[in-house]
GROMACS .gro file of C-alpha atoms in nm:
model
  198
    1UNK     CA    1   7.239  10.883  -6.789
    2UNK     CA    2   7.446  11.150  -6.626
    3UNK     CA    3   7.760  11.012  -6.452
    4UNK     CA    4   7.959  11.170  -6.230
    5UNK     CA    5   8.349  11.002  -6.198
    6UNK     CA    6   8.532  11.092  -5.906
    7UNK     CA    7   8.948  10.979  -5.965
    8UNK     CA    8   8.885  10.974  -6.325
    9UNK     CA    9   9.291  11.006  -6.340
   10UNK     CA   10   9.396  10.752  -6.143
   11UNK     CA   11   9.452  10.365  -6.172
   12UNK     CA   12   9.108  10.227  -6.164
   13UNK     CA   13   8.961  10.557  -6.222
   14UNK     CA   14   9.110  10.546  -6.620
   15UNK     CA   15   8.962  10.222  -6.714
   16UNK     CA   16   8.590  10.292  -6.534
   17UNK     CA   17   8.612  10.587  -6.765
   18UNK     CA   18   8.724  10.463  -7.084
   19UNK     CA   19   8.429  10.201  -7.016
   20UNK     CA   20   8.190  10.487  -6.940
   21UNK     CA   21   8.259  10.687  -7.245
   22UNK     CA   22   8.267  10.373  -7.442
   23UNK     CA   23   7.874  10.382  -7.388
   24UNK     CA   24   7.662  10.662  -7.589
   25UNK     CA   25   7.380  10.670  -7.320
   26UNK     CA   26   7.656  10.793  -7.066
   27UNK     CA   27   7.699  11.170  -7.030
   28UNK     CA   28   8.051  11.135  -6.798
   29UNK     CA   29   8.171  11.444  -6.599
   30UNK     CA   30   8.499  11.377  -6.451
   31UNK     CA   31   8.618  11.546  -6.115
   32UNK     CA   32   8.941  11.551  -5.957
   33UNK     CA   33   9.270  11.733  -5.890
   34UNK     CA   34   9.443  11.678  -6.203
   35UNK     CA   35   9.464  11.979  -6.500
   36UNK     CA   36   9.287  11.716  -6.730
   37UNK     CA   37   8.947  11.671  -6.494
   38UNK     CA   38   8.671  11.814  -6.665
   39UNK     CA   39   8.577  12.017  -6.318
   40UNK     CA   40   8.903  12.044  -6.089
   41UNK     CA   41   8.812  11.985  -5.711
   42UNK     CA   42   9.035  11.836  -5.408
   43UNK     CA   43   8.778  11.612  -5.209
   44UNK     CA   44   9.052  11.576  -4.909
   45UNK     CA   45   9.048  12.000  -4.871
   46UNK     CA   46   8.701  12.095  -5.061
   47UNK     CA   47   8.405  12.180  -4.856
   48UNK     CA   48   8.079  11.964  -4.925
   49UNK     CA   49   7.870  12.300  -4.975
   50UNK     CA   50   8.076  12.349  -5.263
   51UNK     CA   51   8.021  11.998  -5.418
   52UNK     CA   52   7.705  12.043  -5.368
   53UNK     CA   53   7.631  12.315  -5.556
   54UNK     CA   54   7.846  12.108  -5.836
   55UNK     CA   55   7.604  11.819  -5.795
   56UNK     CA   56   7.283  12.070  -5.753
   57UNK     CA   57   7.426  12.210  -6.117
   58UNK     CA   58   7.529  11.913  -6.273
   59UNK     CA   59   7.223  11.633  -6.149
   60UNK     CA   60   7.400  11.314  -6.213
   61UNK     CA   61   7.216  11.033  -6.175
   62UNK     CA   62   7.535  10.786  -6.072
   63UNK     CA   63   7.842  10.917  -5.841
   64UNK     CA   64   8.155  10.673  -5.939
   65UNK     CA   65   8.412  10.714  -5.646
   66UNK     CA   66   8.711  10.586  -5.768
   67UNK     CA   67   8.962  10.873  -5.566
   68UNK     CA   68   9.180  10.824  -5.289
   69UNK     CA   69   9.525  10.735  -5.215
   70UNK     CA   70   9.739  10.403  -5.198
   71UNK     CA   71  10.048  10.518  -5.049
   72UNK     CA   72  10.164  10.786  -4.763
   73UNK     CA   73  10.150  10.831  -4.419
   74UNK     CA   74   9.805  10.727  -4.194
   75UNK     CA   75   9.752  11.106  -4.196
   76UNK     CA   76   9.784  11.119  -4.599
   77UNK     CA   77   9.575  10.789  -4.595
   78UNK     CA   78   9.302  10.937  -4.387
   79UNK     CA   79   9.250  11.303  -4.516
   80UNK     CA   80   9.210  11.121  -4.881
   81UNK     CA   81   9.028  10.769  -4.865
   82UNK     CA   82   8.816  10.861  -4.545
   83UNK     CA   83   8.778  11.233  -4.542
   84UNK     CA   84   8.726  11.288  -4.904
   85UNK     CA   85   8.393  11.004  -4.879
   86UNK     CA   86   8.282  11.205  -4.544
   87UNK     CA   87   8.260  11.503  -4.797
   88UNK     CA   88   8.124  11.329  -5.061
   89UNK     CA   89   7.844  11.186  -4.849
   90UNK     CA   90   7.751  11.534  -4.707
   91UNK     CA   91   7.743  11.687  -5.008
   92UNK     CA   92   7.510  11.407  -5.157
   93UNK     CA   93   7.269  11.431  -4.887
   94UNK     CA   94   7.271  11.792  -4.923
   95UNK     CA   95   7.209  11.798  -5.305
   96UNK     CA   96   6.875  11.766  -5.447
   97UNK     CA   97   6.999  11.528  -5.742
   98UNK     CA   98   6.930  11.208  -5.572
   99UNK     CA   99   7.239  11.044  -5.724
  100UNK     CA  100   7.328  10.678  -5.659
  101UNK     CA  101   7.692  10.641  -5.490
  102UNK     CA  102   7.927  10.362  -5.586
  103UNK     CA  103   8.227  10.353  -5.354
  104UNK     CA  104   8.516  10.180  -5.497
  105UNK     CA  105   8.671   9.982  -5.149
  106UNK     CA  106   8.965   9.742  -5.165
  107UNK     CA  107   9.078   9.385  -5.031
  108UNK     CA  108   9.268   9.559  -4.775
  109UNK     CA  109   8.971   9.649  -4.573
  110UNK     CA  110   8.987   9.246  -4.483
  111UNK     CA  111   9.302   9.244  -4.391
  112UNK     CA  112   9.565   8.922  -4.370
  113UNK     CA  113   9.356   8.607  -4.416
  114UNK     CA  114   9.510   8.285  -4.259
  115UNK     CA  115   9.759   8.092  -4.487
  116UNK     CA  116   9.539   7.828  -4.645
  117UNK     CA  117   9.215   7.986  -4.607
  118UNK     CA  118   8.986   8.247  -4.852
  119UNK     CA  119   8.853   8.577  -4.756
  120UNK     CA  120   8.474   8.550  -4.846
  121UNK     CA  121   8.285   8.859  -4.937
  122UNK     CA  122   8.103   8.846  -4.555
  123UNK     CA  123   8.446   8.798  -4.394
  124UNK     CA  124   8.454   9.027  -4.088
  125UNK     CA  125   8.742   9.329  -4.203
  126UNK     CA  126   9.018   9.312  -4.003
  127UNK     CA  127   9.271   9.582  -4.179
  128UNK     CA  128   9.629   9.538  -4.111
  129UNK     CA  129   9.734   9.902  -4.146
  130UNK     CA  130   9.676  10.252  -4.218
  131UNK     CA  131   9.560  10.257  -4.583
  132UNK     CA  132   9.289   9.972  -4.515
  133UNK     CA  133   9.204  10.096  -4.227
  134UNK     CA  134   9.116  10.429  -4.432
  135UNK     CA  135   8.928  10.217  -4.671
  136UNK     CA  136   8.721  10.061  -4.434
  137UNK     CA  137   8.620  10.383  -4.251
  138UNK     CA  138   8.533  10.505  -4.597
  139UNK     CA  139   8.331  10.186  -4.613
  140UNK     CA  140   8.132  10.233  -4.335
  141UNK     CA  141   8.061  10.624  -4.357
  142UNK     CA  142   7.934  10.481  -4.695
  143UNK     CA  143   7.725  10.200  -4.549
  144UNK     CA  144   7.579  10.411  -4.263
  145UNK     CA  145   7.524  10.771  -4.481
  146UNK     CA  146   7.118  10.647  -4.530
  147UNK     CA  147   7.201  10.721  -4.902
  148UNK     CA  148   7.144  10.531  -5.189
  149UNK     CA  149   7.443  10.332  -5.211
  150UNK     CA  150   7.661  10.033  -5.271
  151UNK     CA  151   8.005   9.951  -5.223
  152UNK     CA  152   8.248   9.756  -5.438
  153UNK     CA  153   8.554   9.601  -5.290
  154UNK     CA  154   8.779   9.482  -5.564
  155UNK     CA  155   9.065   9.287  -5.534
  156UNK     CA  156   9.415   9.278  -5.684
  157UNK     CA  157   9.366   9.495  -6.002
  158UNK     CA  158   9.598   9.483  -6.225
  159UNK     CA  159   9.700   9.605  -6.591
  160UNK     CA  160   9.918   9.872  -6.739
  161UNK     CA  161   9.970  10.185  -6.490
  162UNK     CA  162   9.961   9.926  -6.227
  163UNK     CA  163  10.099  10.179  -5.947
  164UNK     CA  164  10.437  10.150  -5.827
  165UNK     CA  165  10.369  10.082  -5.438
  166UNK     CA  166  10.118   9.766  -5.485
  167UNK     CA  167  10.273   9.427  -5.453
  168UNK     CA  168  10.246   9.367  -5.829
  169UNK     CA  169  10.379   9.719  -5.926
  170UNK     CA  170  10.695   9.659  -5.683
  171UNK     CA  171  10.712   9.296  -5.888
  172UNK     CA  172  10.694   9.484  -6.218
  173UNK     CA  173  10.993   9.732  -6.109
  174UNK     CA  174  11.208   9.447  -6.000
  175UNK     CA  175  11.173   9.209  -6.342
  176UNK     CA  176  11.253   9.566  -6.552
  177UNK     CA  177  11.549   9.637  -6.274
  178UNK     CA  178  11.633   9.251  -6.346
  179UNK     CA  179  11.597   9.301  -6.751
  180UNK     CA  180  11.832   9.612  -6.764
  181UNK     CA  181  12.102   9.450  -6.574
  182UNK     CA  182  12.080   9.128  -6.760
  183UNK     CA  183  11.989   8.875  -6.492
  184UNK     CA  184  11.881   8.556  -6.584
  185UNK     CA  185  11.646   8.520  -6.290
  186UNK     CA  186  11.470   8.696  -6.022
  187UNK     CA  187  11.446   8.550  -5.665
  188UNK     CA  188  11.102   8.605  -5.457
  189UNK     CA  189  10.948   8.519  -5.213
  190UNK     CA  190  10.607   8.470  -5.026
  191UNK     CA  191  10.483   8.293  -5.311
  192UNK     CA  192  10.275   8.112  -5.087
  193UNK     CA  193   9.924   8.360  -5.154
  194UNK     CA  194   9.690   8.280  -5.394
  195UNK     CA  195   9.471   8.568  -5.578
  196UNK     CA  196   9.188   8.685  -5.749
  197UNK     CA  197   9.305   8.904  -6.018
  198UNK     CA  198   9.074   9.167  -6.181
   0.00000   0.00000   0.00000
């Protein structure tokens, strides 16, 4: 099967494709803005005639989204979670290769729950900022393209690269800060949530 990985450098985007390449039946082609991408390509500035002849050339049979941004300005957020999938989806339904999309979404797209209460997977989103707002636009240009699609919202990830402006990336910088200067202890707060990790 010919897979196409889109943010094959990035947090989630490393471990779908060590998985991927893990299997022999996968042929994985990995796009993105990075020297190391197999195929450079900026999905926030790139037209979708151009990814389309990339997908017309290359005929994967999966599309793995896992690009976008976590951190910057509602601009920044926009032009690379929402814009990027508004290319994407053009450029599938443009392409002859018929490719299956899985869009990688996020817990943010729910928003705050209530303190003492889940969010279930048919919670209505109610984002609380810019970058889940993004995500759920990305969501719903997803949802609404008429391709064959699906969308994965995954919550909490965490592991090594964990990046630096999530809540448990900002907890891992403060216990090293805490190690290097010798504290005994580190004082937080808003304990009070309770997650699903992946």
């Amino acid at each position: 099967m010919r897979v196409l990985l889109l943010g094959a450098n990035g947090f989630l985007g490393r471990f779908v494709a060590d998985r991927l390449l893990a299997d022999p039946a996968v042929h994985l082609t990995a796009l993105g803005r990075g020297d190391d991408a197999d195929v450079r390509f900026d999905l926030a500035g790139g037209s979708p005639g151009a990814l389309t002849r990339f997908l017309d050339a290359v005929h994967p049979g999966v599309v793995v989204n896992c690009a976008g941004a976590t951190r910057g300005g509602a601009r920044d957020l926009t032009r690379h979670n929402t814009v990027a999938v508004a290319t994407v989806c053009e450029a599938l339904r443009r392409s002859g290769c018929g490719a299956r999309l899985v869009q990688v979404g996020c817990a943010s797209e729910y928003g705050p729950s209530q303190p003492g209460s889940s969010t279930a997977e048919d919670a209505v989103p109610r984002p609380g900022g810019p970058y889940g707002v993004s995500k759920l636009a990305a969501t719903e240009l997803v949802l609404g393209s008429g391709l064959d699609a699906v969308v994965l919202r995954v919550f909490s990830p965490v592991g090594p690269g964990t990046p630096a402006g999530s809540p448990l990336g900002r907890l891992a910088e403060a216990m090293r800060r805490a190690m290097q200067a010798g504290k005994g202890g580190l004082k937080l707060s808003g304990l009070g949530a309770q997650r699903d990790f992946v």
